[in-house]
Short mmCIF file of C-alpha atoms and ligand atoms in Angstrom, two decimals:
data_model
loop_
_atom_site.label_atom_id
_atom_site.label_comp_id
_atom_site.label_asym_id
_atom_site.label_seq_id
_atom_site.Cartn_x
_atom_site.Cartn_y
_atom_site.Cartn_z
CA UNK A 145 0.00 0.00 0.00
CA UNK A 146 2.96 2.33 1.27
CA UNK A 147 4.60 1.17 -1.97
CA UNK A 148 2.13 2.13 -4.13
CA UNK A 149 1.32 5.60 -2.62
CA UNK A 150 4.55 6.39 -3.17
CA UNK A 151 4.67 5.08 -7.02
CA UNK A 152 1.56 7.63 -7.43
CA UNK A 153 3.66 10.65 -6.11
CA UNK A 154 6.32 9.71 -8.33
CA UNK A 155 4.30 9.39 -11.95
CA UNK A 156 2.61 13.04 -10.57
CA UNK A 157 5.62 14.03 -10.09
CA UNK A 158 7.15 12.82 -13.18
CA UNK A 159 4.52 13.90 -15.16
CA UNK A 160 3.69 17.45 -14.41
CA UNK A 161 6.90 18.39 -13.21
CA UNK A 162 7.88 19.11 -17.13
CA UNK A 163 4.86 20.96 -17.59
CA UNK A 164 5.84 23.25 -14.56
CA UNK A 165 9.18 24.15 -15.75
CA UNK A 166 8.14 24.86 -19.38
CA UNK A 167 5.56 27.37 -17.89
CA UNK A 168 8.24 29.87 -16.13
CA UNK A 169 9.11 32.40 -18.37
CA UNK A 170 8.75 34.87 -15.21
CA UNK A 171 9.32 32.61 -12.27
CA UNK A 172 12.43 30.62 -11.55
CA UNK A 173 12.50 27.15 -13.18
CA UNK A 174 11.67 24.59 -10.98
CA UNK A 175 14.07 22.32 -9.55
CA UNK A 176 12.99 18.81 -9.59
CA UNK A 177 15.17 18.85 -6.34
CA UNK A 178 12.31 20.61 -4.90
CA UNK A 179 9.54 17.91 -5.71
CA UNK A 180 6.24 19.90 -3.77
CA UNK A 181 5.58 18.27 -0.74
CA UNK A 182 2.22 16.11 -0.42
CA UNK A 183 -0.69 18.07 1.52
CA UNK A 184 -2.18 16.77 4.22
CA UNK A 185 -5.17 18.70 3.60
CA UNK A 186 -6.64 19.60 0.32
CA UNK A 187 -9.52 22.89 -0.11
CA UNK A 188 -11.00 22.88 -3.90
CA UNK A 189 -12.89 26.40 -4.73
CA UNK A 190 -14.87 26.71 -7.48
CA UNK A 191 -16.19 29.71 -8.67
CA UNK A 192 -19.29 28.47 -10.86
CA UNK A 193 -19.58 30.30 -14.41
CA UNK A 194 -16.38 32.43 -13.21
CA UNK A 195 -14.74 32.95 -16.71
CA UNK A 196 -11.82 35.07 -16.62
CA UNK A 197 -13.41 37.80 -17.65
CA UNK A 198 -15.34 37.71 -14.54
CA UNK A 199 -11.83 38.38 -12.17
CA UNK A 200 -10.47 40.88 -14.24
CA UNK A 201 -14.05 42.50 -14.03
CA UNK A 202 -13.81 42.43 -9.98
CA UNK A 203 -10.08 43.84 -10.11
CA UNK A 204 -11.56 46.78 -11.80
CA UNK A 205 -14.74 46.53 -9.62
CA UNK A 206 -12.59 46.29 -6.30
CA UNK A 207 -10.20 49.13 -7.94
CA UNK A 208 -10.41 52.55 -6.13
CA UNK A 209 -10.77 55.29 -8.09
CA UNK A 210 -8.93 57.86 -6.22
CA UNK A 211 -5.43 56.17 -6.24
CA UNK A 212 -3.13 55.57 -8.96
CA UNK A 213 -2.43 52.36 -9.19
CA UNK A 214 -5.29 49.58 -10.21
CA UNK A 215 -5.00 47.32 -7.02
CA UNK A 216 -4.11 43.50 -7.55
CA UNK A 217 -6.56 40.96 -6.29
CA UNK A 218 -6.35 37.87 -4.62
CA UNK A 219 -7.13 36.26 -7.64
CA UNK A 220 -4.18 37.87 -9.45
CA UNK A 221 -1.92 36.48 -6.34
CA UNK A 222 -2.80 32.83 -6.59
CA UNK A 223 -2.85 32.87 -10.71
CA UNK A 224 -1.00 29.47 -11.68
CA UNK A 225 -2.42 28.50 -14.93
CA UNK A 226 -5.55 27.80 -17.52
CA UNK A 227 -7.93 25.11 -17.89
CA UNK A 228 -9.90 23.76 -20.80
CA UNK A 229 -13.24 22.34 -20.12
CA UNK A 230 -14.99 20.66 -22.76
CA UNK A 231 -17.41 17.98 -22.30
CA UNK A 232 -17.28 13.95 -23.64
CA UNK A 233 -17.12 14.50 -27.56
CA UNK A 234 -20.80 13.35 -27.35
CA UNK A 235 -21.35 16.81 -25.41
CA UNK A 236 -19.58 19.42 -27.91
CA UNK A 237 -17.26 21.87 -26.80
CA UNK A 238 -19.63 23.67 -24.27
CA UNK A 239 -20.15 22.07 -21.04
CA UNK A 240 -22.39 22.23 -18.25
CA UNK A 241 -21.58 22.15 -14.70
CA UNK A 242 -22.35 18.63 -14.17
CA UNK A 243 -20.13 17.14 -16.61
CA UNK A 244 -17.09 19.86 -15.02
CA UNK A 245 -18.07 18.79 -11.65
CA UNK A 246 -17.52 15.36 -12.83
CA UNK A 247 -14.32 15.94 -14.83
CA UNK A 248 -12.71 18.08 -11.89
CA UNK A 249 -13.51 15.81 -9.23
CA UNK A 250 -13.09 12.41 -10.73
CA UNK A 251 -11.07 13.00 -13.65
CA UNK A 252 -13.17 11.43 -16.40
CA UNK A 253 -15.13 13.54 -19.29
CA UNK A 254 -18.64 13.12 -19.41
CA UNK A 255 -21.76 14.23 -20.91
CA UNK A 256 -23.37 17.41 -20.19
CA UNK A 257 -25.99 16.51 -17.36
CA UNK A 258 -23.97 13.83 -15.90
CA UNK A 259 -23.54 13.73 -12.04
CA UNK A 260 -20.45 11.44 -11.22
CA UNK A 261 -20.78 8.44 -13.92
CA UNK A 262 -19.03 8.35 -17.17
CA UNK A 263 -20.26 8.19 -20.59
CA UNK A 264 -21.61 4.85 -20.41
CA UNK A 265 -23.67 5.76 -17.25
CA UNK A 266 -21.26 3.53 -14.90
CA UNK A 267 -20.80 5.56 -11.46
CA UNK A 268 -17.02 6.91 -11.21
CA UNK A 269 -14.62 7.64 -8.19
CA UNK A 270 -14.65 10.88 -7.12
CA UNK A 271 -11.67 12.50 -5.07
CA UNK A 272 -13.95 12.80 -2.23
CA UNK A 273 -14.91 9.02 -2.34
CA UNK A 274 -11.39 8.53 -2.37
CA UNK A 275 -10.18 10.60 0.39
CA UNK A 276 -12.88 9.16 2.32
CA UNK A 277 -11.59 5.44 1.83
CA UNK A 278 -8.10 6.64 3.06
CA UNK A 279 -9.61 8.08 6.48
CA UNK A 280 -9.97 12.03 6.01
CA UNK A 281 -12.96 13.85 6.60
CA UNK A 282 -14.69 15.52 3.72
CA UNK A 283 -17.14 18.50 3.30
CA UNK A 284 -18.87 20.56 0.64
CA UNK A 285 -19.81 24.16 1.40
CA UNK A 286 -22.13 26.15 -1.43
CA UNK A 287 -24.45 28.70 -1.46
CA UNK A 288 -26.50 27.08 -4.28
CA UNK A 289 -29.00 23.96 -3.23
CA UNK A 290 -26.34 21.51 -1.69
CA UNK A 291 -28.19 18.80 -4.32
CA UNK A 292 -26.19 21.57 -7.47
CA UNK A 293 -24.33 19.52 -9.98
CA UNK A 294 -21.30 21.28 -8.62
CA UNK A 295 -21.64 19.50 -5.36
CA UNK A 296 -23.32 16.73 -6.58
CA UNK A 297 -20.59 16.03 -9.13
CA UNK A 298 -18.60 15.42 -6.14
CA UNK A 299 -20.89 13.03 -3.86
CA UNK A 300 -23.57 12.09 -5.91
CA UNK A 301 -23.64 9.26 -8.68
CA UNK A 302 -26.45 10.30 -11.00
CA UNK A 303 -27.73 9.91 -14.79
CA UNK A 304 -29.08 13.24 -14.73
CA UNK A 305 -28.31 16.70 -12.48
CA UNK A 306 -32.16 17.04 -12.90
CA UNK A 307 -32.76 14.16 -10.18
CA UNK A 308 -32.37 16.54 -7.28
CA UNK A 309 -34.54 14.27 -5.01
CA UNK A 310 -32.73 10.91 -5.53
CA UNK A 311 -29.51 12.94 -5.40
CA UNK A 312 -30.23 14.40 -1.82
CA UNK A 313 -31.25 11.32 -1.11
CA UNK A 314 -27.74 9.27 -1.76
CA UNK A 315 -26.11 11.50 0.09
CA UNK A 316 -26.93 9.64 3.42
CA UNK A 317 -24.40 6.94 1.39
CA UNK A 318 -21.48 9.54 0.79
CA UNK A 319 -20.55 9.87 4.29
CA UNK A 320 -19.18 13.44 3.71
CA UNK A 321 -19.00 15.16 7.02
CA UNK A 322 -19.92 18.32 6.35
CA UNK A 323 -22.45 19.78 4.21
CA UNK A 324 -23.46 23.29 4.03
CA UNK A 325 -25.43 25.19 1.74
CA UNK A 326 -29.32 25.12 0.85
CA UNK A 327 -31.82 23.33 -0.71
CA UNK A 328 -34.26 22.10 2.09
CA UNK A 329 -37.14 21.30 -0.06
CA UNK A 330 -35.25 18.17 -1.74
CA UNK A 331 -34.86 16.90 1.96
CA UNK A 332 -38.03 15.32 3.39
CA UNK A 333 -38.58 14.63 7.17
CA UNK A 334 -37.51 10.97 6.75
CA UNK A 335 -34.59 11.73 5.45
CA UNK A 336 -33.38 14.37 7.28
CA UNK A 337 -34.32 11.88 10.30
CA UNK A 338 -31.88 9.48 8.82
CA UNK A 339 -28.92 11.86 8.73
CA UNK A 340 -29.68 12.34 12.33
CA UNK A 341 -29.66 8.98 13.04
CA UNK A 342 -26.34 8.78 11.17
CA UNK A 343 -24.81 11.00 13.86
CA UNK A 344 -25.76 14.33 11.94
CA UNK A 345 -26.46 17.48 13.72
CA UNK A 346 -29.40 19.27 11.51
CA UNK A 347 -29.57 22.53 11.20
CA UNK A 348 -31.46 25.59 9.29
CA UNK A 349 -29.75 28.96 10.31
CA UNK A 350 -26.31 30.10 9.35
CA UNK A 351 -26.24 31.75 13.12
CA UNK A 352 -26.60 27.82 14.70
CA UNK A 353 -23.21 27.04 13.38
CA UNK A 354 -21.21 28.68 16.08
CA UNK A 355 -22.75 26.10 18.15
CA UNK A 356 -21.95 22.80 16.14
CA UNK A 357 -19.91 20.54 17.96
CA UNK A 358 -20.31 17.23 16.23
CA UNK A 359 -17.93 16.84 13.64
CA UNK A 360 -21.28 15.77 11.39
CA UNK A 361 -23.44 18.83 10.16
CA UNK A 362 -26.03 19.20 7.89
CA UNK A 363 -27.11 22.56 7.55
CA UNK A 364 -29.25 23.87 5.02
CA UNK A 365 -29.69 27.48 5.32
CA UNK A 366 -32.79 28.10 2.37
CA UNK A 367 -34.96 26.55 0.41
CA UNK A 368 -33.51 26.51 -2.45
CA UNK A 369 -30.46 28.65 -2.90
CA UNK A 370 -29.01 31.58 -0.39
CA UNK A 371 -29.58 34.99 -0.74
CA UNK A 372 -27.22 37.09 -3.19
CA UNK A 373 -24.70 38.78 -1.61
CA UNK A 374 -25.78 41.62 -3.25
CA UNK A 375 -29.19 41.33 -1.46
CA UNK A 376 -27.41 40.63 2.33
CA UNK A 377 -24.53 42.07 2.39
CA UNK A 378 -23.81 41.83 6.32
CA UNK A 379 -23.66 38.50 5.90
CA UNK A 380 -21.15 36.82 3.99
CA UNK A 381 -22.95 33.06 4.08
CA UNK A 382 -19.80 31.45 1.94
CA UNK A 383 -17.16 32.64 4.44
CA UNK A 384 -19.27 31.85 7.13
CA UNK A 385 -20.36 28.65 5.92
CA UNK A 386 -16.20 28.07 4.58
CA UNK A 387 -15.03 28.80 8.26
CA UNK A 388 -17.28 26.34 10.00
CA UNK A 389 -16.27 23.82 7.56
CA UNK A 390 -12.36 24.11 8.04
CA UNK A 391 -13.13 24.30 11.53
CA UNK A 392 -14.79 21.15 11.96
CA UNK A 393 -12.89 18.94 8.91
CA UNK A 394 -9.27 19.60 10.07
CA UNK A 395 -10.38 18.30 13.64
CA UNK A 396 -9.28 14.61 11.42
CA UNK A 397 -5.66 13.77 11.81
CA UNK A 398 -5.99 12.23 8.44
CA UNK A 399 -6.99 15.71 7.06
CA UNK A 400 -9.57 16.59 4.67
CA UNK A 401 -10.96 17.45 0.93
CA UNK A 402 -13.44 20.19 1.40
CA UNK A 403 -15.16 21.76 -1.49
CA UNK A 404 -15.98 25.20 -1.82
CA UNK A 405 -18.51 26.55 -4.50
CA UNK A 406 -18.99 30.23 -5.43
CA UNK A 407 -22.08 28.66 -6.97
CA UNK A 408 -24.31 32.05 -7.78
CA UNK A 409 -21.79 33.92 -9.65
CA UNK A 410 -22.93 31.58 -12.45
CA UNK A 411 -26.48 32.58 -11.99
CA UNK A 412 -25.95 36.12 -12.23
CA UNK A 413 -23.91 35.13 -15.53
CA UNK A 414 -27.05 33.77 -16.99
CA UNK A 415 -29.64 36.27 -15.78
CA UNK A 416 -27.21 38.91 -17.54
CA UNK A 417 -26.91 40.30 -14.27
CA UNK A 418 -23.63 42.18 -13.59
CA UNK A 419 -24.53 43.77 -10.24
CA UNK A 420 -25.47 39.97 -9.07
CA UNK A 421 -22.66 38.74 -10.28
CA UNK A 422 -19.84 41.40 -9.08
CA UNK A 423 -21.67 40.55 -5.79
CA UNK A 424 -21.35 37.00 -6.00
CA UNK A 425 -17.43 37.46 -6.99
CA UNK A 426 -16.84 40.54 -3.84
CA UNK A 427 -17.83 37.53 -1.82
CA UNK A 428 -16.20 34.31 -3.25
CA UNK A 429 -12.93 36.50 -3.16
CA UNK A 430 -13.70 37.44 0.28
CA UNK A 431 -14.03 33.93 0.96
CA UNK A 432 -10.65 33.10 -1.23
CA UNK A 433 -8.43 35.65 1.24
CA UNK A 434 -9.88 33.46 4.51
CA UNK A 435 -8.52 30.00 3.21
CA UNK A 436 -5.30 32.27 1.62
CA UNK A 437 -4.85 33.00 5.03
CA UNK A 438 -5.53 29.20 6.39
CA UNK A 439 -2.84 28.28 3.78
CA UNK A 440 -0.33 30.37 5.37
CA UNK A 441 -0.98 29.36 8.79
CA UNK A 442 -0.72 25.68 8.11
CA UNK A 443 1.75 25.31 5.43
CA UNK A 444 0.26 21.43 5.11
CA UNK A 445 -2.85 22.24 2.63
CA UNK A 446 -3.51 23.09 -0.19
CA UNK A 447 -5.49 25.61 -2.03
CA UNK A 448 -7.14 25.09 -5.66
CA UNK A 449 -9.35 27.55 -7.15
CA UNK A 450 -10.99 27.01 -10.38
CA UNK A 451 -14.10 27.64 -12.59
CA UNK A 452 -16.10 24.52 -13.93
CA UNK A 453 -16.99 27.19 -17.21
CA UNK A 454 -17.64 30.71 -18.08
CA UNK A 455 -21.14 31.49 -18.41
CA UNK A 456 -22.97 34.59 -20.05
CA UNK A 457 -19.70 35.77 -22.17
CA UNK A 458 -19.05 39.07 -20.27
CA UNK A 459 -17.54 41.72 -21.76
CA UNK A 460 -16.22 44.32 -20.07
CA UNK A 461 -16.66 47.32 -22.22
CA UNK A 462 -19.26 46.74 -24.76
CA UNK A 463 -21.32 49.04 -27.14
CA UNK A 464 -18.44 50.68 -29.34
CA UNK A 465 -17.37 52.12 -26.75
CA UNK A 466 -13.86 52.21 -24.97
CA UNK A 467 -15.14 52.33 -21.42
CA UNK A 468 -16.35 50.26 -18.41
CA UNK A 469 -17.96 51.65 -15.45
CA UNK A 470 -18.04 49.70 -12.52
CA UNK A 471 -18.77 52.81 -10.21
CA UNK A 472 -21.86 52.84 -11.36
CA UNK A 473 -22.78 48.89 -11.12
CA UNK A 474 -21.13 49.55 -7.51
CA UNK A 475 -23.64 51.75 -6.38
CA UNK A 476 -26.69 49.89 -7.10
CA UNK A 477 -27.57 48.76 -4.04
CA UNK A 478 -29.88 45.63 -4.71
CA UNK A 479 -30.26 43.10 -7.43
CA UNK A 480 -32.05 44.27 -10.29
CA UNK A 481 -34.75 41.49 -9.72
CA UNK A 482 -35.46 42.73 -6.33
CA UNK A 483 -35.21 46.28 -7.46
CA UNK A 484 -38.04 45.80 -9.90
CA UNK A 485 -40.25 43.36 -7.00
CA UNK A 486 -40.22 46.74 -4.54
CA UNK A 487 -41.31 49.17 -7.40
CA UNK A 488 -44.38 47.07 -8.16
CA UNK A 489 -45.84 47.45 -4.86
CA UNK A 490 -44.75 50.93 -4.53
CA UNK A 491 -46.41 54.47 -5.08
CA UNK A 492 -43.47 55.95 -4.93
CA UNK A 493 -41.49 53.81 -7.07
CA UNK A 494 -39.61 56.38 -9.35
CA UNK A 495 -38.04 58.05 -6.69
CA UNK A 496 -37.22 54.66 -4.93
CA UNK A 497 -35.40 53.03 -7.83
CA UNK A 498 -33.32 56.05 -8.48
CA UNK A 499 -32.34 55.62 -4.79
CA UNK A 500 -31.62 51.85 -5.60
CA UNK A 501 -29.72 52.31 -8.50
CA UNK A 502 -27.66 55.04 -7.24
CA UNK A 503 -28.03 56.92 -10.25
CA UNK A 504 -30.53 59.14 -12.25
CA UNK A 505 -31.74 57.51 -15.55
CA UNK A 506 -32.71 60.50 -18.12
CA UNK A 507 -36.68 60.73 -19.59
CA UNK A 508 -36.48 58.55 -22.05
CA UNK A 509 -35.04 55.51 -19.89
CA UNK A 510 -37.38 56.70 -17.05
CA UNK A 511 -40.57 55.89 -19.70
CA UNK A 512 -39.23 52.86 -20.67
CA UNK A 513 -38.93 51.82 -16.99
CA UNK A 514 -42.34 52.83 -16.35
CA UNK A 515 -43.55 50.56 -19.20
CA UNK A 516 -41.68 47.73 -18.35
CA UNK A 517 -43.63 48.30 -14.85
CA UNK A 518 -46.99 47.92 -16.48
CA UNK A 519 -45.81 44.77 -18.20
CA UNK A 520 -44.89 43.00 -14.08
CA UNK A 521 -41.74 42.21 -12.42
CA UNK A 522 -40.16 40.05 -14.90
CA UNK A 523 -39.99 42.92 -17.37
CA UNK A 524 -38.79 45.29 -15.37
CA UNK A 525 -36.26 43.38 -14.06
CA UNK A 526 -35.15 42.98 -17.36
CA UNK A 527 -35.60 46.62 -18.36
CA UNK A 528 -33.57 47.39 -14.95
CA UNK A 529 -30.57 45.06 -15.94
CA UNK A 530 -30.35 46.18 -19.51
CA UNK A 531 -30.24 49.50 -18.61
CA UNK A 532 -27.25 49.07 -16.03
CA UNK A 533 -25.55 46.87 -18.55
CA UNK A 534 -26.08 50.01 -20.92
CA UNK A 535 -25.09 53.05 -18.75
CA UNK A 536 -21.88 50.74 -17.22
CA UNK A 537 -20.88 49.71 -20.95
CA UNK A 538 -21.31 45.94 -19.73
CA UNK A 539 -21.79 43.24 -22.72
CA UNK A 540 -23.22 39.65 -22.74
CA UNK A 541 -23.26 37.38 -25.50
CA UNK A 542 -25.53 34.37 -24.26
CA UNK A 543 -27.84 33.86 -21.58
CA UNK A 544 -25.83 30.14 -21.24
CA UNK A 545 -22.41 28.40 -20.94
CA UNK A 546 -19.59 29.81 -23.43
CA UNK A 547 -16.55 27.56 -23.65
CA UNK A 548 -13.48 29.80 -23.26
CA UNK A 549 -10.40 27.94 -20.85
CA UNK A 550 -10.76 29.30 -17.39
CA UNK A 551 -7.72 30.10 -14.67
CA UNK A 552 -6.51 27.92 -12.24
CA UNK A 553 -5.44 29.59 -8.71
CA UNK A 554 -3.24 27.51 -6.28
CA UNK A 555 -1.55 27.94 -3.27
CA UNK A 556 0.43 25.53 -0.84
CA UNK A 557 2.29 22.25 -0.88
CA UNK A 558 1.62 20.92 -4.88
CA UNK A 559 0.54 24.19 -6.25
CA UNK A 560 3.33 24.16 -8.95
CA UNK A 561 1.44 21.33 -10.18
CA UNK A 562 -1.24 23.41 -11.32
CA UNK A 563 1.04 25.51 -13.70
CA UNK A 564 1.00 26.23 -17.12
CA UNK A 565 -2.19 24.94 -19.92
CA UNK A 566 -4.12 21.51 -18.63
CA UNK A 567 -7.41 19.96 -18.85
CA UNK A 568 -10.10 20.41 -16.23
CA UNK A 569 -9.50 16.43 -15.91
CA UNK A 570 -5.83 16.68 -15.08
CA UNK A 571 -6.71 18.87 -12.52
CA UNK A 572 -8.49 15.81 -10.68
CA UNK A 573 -5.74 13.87 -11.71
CA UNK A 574 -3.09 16.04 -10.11
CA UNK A 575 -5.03 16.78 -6.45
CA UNK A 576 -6.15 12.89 -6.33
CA UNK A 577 -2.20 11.64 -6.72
CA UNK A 578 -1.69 14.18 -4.06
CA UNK A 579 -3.96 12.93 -1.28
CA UNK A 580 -1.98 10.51 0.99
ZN1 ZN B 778 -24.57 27.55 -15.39
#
């Protein structure tokens, strides 16, 4: 066993270590000398729909005004490489977050829709099944329904990311210690009964967490997903939820595999929803410094951050125009959906919305706003995002995936690894020959 363990570092080693060094035009070649050391604990963030036009939007987003320089963000820090994505062949080019989830957390390409099996339907290991088998603790922390193909794709074994119920349901199998997002309507009485019985401590406020003491927790904090960050922003569910979980996992000796999902930045990708999805990023980053900081206080674990695809093809700058204005998408103060529920119960609504936006909209927008009104919420939530995505010179080219290579982010023992161009399945590859 010790044997072979060891013959898995080695081919990792052997294998990627050539990729490393040909990737260092700016950082000193590696020196095989300096093989990273194995981690005893392994934290996998995944930003869902974060394309990397979506961190250089939040450096510029993040970016104060008033000073010179444009301020690097965490995500420029950790920068180690790219990612392609792509589905099975049978899938395209263009995949969907179960068939990443899959790829990144057992290695294998699938089809889009497919929650941890392989082409042929046959249920595949995933690094947290593994890590599991070899006596660490595992976790998943979201702010999506925990049941998400992101999360499923690494507990669940499913034909389809549409199953939500059965998929709640097999996680009573997975054994994963921790599990922390929302989603309580997939989880009836009886089952929530048998997590109990499983020595689970249930519960459905982010505020009960400070007093979880079992090393077991299911918590699920919403019905379906949690609010936007946009919406609460005292709150910060993901670090909170992020916090707990390294708290409780890395009570193992054997260490852990947690998995961390920025899982609504992807939403506001496909709602065309820039103020959503800056929010969403503000707090994933947020949530990226906290484990940074783990990382350098226990030099033993690492750090992966990733996204499973880019969704909604962002651009920043759009309309002919050589401009981007994230001022402006800073100081709307709600999301546009919840900007355009207020204003249909309210009198008042003009002056409201100009107080939620943060900024005046001339005559002609204000008409068009009041028409959209007439029409109900939907269109006016519509009418309210186009017209920020407008005024801030913010452009989206599909309301769906788009398959651009995303950036991988690493820090900690192993994180050369992650250097240079690879496929969203070597990046299983790499963190499962790492685990002990
Ligand atoms: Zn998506």
């Amino acid at each position: 066993m010790l044997f072979k363990r060891a013959m898995l570092l080695v081919c990792a080693v052997s294998i990627f270590l050539p990729l490393a060094a040909g990737a260092t035009t700016n950082n000193p070649a590696i020196d095989i000398q300096q093989a990273p050391a194995r981690p005893k604990n392994i934290i996998i963030m995944i930003g869902d729909g974060m394309g990397p036009e979506y961190t250089s939007a939040y450096r510029y987003y993040q970016d104060n005004p008033n000073t010179e320089e444009v301020e690097e963000t965490v995500f420029d820090r950790l920068l180690v490489g790219m990612a392609s994505t792509y589905p099975a062949r049978v899938s395209g080019y263009v995949t969907d977050s179960a068939a990443s989830a899959t790829a990144l957390s057992s290695g294998i390409k699938t089809y889009n829709g497919a929650i941890g099996v392989d082409e042929h339907k046959k249920p595949i290991s995933s690094i947290m099944q593994i890590a599991k088998k070899k006596g660490m603790s595992t976790g998943v922390a979201v702010k999506s329904q925990v049941n998400h193909a992101t999360p499923a794709g690494f507990l669940a074994h499913n034909e389809s990311r549409q199953n939500y119920v059965a998929i709640a349901e097999s996680y009573i199998d997975t054994d994963a210690d921790v599990i922390l997002g929302g989603g309580q309507r997939y989880f009836s009485e009886t089952l929530i009964n048998k997590f109990k019985d499983k020595g689970y401590q249930y519960i459905t406020e982010l505020s009960q967490l400070d007093s979880v003491k079992k090393p077991k927790v299911l918590g699920l904090f919403a019905d379906i997903e949690l609010p936007l960050a946009v919406n609460d922003k005292d709150i910060n569910s993901l670090t909170i939820e992020t916090k707990k979980a390294i708290s409780l996992l890395s009570q193992n000796p054997n260490g852990f595999v947690l998995l961390v999902e920025g899982s609504l930045i992807d939403w506001g990708g496909h709602d065309n929803d820039i103020v959503s999805a800056m929010g969403e990023m503000e707090e994933f980053a947020n949530t990226i410094e906290v484990v940074e900081q783990y990382v350098r206080d226990h030099p033993d674990t690492l750090v992966v951050i990733t996204a499973d695809h880019n969704t909604g093809g962002l651009s920043i700058g759009a309309n002919g125009v050589y401009a981007w204005d994230p001022q402006l998408i800073k100081g709307v103060n709600a999301s546009p959906k919840h900007i355009a529920e207020k204003a249909n119960e309210d009198q008042n609504w003009q002056q409201n919305m100009i107080t939620s936006l943060g900024f005046t909209p001339d005559s002609h927008e204000l008409q068009t706003l009041a028409d959209a009104r007439e029409e109900g919420t939907k269109a006016l939530t519509t009418a309210i995002k186009q017209l920020i995505s407008l005024k801030s010179n913010t452009g989206w080219t599909s309301g769906g995936h788009t398959g651009v290579d995303v950036q991988v982010f690493a820090d900690g023992p192993g994180a050369n690894l992650f250097r240079g161009h690879q496929d969203n399945t070597d990046i299983a590859k790499k963190m499962i020959s790492l685990l002990p």
